[in-house]
Short mmCIF file of C-alpha atoms in Angstrom, two decimals:
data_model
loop_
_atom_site.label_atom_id
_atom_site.label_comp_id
_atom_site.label_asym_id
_atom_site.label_seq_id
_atom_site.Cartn_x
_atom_site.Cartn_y
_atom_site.Cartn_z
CA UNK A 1 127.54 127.88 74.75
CA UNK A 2 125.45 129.21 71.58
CA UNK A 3 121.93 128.35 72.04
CA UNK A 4 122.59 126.33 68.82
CA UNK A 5 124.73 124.02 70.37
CA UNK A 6 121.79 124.08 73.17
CA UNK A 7 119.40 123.12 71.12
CA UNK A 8 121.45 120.53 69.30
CA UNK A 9 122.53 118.27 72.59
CA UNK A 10 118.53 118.55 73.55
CA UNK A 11 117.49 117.45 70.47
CA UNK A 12 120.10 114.58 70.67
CA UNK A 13 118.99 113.96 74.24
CA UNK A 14 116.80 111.10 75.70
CA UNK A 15 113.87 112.13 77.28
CA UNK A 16 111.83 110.83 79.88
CA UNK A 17 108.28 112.82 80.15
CA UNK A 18 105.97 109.95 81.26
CA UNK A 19 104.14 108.57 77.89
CA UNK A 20 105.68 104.99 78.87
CA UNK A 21 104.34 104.84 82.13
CA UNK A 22 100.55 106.45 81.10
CA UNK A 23 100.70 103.82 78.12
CA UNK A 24 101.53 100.88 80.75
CA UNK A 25 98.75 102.04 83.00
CA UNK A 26 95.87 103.29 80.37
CA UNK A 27 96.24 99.65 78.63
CA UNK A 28 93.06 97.89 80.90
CA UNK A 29 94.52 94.22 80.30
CA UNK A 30 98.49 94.78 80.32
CA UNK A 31 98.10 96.84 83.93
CA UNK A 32 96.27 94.33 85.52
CA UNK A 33 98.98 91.45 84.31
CA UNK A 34 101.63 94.31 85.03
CA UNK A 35 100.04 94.32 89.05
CA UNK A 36 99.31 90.61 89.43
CA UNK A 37 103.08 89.62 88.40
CA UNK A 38 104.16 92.96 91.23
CA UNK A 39 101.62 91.72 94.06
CA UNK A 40 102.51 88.06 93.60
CA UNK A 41 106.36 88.99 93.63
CA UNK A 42 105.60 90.73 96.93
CA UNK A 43 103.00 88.49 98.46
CA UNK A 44 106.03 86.59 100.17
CA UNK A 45 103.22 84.36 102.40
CA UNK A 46 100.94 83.82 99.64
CA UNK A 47 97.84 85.51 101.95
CA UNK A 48 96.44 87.13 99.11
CA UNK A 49 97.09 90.55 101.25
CA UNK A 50 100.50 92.44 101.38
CA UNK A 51 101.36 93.53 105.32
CA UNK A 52 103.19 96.43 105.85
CA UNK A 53 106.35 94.54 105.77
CA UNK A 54 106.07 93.19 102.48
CA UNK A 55 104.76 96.72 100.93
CA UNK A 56 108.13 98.07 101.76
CA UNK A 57 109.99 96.79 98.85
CA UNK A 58 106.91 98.50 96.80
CA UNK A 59 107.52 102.10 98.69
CA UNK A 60 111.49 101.23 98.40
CA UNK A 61 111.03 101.21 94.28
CA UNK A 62 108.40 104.21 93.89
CA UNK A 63 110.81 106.16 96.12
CA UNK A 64 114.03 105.42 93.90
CA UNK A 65 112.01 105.93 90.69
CA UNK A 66 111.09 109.93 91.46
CA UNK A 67 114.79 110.12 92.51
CA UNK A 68 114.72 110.16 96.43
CA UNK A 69 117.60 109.19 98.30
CA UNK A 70 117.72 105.40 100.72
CA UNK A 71 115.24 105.79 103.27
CA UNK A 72 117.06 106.81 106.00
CA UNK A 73 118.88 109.07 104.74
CA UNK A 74 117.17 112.17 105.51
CA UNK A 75 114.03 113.13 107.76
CA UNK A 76 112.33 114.84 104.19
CA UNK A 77 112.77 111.64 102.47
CA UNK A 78 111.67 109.66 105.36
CA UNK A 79 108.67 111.82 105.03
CA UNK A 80 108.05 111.15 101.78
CA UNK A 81 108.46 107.22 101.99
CA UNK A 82 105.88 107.28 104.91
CA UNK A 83 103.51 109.45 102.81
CA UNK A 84 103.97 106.86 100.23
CA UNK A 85 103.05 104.22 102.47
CA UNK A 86 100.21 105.62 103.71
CA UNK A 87 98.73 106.09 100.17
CA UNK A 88 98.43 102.35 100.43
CA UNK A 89 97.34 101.82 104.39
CA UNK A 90 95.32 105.12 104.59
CA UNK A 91 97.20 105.48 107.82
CA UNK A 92 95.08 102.64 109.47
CA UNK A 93 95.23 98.87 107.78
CA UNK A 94 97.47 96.73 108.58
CA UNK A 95 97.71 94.74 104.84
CA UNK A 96 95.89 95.68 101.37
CA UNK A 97 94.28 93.66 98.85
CA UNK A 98 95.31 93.58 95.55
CA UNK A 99 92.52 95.71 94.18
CA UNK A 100 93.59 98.61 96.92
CA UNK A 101 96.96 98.00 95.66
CA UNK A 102 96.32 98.03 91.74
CA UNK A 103 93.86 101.63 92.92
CA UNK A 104 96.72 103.41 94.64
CA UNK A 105 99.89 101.90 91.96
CA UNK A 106 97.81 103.87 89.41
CA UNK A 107 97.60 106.68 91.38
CA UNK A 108 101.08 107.05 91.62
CA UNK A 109 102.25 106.29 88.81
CA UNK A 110 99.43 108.59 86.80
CA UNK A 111 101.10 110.91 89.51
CA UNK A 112 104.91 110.30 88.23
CA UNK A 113 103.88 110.14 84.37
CA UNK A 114 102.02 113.82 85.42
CA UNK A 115 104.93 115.10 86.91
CA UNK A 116 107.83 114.00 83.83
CA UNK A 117 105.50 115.40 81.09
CA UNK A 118 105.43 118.70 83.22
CA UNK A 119 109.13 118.66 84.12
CA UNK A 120 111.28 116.48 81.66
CA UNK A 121 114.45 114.49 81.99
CA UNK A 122 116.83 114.86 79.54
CA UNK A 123 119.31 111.99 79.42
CA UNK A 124 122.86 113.74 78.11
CA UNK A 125 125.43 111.26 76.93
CA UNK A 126 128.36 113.82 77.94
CA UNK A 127 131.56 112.47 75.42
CA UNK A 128 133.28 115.39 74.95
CA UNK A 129 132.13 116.91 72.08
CA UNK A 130 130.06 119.34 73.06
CA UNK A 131 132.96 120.61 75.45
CA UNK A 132 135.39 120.89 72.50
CA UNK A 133 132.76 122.76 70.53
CA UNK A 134 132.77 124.99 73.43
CA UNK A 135 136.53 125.56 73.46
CA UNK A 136 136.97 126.14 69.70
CA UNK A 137 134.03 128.56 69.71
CA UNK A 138 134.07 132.52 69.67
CA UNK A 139 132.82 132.34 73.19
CA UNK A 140 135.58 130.58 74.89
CA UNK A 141 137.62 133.72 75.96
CA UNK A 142 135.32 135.78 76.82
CA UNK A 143 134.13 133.01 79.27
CA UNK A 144 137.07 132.25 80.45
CA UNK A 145 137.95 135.39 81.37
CA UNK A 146 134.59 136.08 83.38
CA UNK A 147 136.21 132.92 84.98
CA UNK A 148 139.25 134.00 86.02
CA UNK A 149 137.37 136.94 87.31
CA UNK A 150 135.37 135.47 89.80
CA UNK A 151 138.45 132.73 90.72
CA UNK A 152 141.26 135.08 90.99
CA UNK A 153 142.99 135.31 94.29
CA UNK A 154 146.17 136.47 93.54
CA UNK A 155 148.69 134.34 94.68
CA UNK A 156 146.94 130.90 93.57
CA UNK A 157 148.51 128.28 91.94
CA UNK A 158 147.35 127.51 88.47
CA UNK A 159 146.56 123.78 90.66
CA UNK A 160 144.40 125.75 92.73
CA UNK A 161 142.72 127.64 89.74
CA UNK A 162 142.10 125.19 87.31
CA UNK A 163 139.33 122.80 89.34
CA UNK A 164 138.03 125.69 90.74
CA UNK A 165 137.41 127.15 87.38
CA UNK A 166 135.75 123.40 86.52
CA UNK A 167 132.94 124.23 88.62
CA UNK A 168 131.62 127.18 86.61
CA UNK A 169 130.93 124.95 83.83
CA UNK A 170 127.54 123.07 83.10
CA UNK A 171 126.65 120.63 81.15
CA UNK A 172 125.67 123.54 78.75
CA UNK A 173 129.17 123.70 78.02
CA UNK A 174 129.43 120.06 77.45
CA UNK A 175 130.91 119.72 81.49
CA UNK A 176 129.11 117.19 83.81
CA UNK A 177 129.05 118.29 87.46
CA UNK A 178 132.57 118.37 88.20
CA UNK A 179 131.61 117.67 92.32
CA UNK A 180 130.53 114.51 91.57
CA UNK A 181 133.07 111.91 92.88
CA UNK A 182 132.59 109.23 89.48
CA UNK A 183 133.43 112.69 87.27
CA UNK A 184 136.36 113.68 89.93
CA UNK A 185 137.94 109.92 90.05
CA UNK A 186 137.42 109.57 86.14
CA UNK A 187 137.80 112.45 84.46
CA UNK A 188 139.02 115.60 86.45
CA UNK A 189 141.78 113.90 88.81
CA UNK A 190 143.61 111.51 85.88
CA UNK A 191 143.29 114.91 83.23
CA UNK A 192 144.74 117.27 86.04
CA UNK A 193 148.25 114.39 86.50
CA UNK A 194 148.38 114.84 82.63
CA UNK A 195 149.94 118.47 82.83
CA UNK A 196 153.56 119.14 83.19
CA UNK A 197 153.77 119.50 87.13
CA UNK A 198 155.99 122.91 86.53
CA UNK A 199 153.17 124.70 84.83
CA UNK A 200 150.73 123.76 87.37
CA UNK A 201 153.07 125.19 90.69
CA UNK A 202 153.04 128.54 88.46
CA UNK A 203 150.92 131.68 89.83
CA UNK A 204 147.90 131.92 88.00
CA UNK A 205 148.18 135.04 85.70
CA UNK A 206 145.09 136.06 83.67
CA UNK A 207 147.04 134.96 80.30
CA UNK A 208 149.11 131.49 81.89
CA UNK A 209 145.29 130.25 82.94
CA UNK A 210 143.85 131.37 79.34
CA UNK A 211 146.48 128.57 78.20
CA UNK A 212 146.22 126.25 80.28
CA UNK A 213 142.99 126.21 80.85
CA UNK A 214 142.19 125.27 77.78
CA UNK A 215 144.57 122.86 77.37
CA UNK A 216 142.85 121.25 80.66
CA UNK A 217 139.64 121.51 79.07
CA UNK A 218 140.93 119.52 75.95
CA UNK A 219 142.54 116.77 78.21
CA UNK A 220 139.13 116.51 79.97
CA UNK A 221 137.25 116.44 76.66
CA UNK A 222 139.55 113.35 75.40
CA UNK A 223 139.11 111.67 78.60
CA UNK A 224 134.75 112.00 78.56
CA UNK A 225 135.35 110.26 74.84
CA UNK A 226 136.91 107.39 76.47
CA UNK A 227 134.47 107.29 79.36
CA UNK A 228 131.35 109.35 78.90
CA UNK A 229 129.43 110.24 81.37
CA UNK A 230 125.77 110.03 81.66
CA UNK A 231 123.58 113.04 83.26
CA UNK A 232 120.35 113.29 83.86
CA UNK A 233 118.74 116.76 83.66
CA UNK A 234 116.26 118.57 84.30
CA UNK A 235 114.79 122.53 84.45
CA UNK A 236 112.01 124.05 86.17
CA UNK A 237 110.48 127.64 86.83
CA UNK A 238 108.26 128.28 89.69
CA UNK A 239 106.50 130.90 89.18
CA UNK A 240 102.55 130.66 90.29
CA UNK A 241 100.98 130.65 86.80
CA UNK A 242 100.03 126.75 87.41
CA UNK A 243 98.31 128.40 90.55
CA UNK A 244 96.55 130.67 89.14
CA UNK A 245 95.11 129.05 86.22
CA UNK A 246 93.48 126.23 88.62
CA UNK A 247 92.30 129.04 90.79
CA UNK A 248 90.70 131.32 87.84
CA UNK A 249 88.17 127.73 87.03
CA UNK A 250 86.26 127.32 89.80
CA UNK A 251 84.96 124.05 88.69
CA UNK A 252 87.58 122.35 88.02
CA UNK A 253 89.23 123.76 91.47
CA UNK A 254 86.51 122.56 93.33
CA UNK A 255 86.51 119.03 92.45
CA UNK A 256 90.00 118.89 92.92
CA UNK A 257 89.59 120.53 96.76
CA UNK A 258 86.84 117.58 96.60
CA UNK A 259 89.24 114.75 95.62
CA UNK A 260 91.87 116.19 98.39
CA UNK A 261 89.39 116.33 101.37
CA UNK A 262 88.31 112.58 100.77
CA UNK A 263 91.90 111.46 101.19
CA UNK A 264 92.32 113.32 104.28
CA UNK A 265 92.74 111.32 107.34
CA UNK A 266 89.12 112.60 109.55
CA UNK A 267 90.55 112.57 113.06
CA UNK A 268 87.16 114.83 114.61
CA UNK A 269 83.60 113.72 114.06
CA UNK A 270 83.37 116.78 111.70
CA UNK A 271 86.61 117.41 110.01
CA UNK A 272 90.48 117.08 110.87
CA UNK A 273 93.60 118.61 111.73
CA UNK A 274 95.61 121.72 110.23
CA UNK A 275 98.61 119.10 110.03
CA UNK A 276 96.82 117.70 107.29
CA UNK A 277 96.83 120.23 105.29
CA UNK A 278 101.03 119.64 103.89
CA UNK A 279 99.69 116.32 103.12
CA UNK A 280 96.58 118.03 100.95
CA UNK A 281 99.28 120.58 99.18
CA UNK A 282 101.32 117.99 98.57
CA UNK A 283 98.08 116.16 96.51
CA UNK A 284 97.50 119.47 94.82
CA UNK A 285 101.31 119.76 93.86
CA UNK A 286 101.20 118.15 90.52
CA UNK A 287 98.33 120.04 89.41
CA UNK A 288 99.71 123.52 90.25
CA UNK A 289 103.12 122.96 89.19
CA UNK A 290 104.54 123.05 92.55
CA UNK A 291 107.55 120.69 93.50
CA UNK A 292 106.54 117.88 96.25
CA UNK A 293 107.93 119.36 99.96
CA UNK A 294 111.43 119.12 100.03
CA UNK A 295 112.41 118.95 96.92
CA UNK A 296 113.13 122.43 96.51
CA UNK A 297 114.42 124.47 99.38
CA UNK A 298 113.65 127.91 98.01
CA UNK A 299 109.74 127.03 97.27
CA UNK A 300 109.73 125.46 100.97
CA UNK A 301 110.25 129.00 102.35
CA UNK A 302 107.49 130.52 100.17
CA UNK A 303 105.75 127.46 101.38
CA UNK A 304 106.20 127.84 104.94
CA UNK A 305 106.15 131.53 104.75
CA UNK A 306 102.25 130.99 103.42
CA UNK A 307 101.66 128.43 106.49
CA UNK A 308 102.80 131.41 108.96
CA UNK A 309 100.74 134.03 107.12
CA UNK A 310 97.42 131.65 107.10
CA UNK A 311 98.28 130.11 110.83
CA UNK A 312 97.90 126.71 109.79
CA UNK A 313 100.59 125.16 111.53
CA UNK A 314 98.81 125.04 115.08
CA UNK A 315 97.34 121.79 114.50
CA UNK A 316 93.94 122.59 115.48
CA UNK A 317 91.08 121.22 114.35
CA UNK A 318 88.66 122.52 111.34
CA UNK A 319 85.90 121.44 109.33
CA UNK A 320 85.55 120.33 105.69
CA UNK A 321 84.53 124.21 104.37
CA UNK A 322 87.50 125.71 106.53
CA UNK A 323 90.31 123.38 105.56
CA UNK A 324 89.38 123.74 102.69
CA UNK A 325 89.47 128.07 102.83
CA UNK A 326 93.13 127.54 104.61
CA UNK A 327 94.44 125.58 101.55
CA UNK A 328 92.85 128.20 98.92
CA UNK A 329 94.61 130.79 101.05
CA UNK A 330 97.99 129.05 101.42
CA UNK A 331 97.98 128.49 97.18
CA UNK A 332 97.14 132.28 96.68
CA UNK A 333 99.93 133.41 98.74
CA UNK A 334 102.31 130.99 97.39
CA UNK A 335 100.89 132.18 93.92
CA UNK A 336 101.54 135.89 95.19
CA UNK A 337 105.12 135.41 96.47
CA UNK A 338 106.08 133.47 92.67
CA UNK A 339 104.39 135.46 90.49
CA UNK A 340 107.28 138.29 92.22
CA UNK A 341 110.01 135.87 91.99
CA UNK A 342 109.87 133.29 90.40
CA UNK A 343 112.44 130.41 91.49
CA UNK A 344 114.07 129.03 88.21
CA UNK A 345 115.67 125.55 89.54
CA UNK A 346 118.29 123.47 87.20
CA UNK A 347 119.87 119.77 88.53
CA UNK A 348 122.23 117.51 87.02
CA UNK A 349 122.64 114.44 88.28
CA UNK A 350 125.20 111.67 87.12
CA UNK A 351 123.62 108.37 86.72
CA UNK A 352 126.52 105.46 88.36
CA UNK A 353 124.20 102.47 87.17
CA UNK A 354 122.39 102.19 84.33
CA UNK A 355 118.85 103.82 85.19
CA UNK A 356 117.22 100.40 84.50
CA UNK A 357 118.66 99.66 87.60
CA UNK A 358 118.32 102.44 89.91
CA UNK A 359 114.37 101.20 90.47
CA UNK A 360 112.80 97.93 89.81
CA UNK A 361 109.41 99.56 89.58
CA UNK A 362 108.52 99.25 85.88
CA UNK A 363 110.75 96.52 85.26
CA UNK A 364 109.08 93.12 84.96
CA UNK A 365 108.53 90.70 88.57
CA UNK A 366 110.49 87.42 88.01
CA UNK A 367 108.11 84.85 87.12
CA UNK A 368 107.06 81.95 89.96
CA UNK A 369 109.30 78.86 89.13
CA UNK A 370 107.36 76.35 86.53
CA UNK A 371 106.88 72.62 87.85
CA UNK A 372 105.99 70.49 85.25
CA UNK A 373 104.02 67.64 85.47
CA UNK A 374 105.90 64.53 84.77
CA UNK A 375 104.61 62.78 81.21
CA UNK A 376 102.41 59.73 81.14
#
């Protein structure tokens, strides 16, 4: 697609980059209300303290809001959610007070509304128009010949071709991800049925797919008018600079190894463990514009590959001035291996629920019932 056309769907787009949730937080007397209605919502026994049980729901919402997966699911996200509940616990209590809770809350959420300004989403309403722009534009052929290029297998059927040529569309050509199983049952499955059966049993010649594919293409851009599809996007490069501009103030990188060490679980009389130290680059993530661990396979290798190189995966222990050495020496050889290649990283995810709904987090607690008192 023309950059154009690019630049006219982002323009269009919602985005989400955090102001909302810095607003909620930064306002003194609409936080506070904002964490009495949350801790009295999850105070189930009325203690005035929330046990680990009834912090879960908490964890359960500020792990669907930065997109993780049930908890469960996965050993990274399992990870994360324990991480998350540890912010709360430090790893030792057993319940938190509400001023702990209100402390660490704005913590994360600061954290979240960090991480969206850095690293947008764009909210695309995908209808169809920017696929038909696509199709009746000069770039259409030679696209879809680059297409059939890489599809080609000789004796396919043009039933064979055609969804297989679906997947080298984005939504920069106005396509949501055709893998996803709400695009497949909606859109691609019910378009595909709406071409003569005869033409789809044919061998797929470079000219019969020029046709037909774009005949599909039209189909599927009728059917996204009559059900669009919502996807949320986003776009990233990795590429050290957010390393190396924390490491070049010395300052400013200090106090931020400061704020890291305090958090760090002290194990020894004089320090901790090396297996603290994912936890402490995890902390530093937001501020280096690194993704969290796990999020992003091809940073975990340059991640693990600078854990190798500084041996600080044994698990031994270390004091404040060498964990603290390790960590500069892990974030200068991550910096090292990205500022070679950098890791350019593009998702698109199709929202099945309306995103109000995907986290309770932000939204308002429901309100204790209201007795009144009868009138005398």
């Amino acid at each position: 697609m023309q950059s154009g056309q690019q630049q006219a769907r982002r323009k269009n787009a919602q985005v989400l980059d955090g102001s909302d949730i810095r607003e909620l937080v930064e306002n003194e007397g609409a936080f506070a209300k904002f964490v009495e209605n949350k801790f009295r919502h999850l105070d189930a026994d009325g203690d005035g303290r929330l046990s680990l049980r009834e912090l879960q729901p908490a964890v359960a919402d500020i792990g669907a809001a930065i997109g993780l997966p049930a908890r469960g699911s996965s050993a990274q996200a399992d990870h994360i959610y324990s991480e998350v509940l540890n912010e709360f616990t430090h790893g030792k209590q057993d319940s938190v007070s509400k001023p702990e809770f209100q402390h660490v809350l704005s913590d994360i959420l600061l954290g979240m509304a960090a991480g969206l300004k850095r690293d947008p989403i764009m909210i695309l309403r995908m209808d169809g128009e920017d696929l038909n722009e696509f199709v009746e534009s000069t770039a259409y052929e030679a696209e879809a010949v680059a297409i059939f290029s890489q599809i080609e297998s000789g004796s396919a059927l043009l039933r064979q071709c055609l969804p297989a040529a679906l997947r080298q569309l984005t939504v920069d050509h106005g396509m949501p991800p055709a893998s996803d199983s709400l695009v497949m049952e909606k859109v691609i499955e019910p378009a595909l049925q709406e071409l003569p059966a005869d033409q789809l049993d044919r061998p797929a010649s470079q000219e019969v797919f020029f046709q037909e594919f774009k005949k599909y293409l039209g189909v599927i851009a009728r059917r996204l008018q009559e059900c669009p599809v919502i996807v949320a996007h986003t776009e990233n490069t990795f590429d050290g600079a957010g390393i190396r501009k924390i490491l070049s103030k010395k300052f400013e990188f200090d106090k931020l190894l400061d704020s890291v060490w305090v958090d760090v679980p002290k194990e020894h009389k004089d320090g901790t463990s090396k297996k603290y130290l994912r936890v402490a680059l995890d902390k530093l993530a937001a501020s280096v514009n690194l993704p969290p661990y796990g999020a992003v396979d091809q940073v975990d290798a340059v991640v693990n590959e600078a854990f190798k190189m500084a041996n600080a995966d044994d698990g031994k222990a270390v004091d404040e001035a060498e964990f603290k050495k390790l960590l500069t020496e892990i974030l200068g050889a991550v910096m090292l291996q990205l500022d070679g290649n950098a890791i350019a990283v593009s998702t698109n995810t199709v929202l099945h629920e309306p995103m109000s709904t995907s986290s309770t987090l932000l939204s308002p607690s429901p309100s204790p019932p209201t007795v009144s008192s009868p009138s005398e």
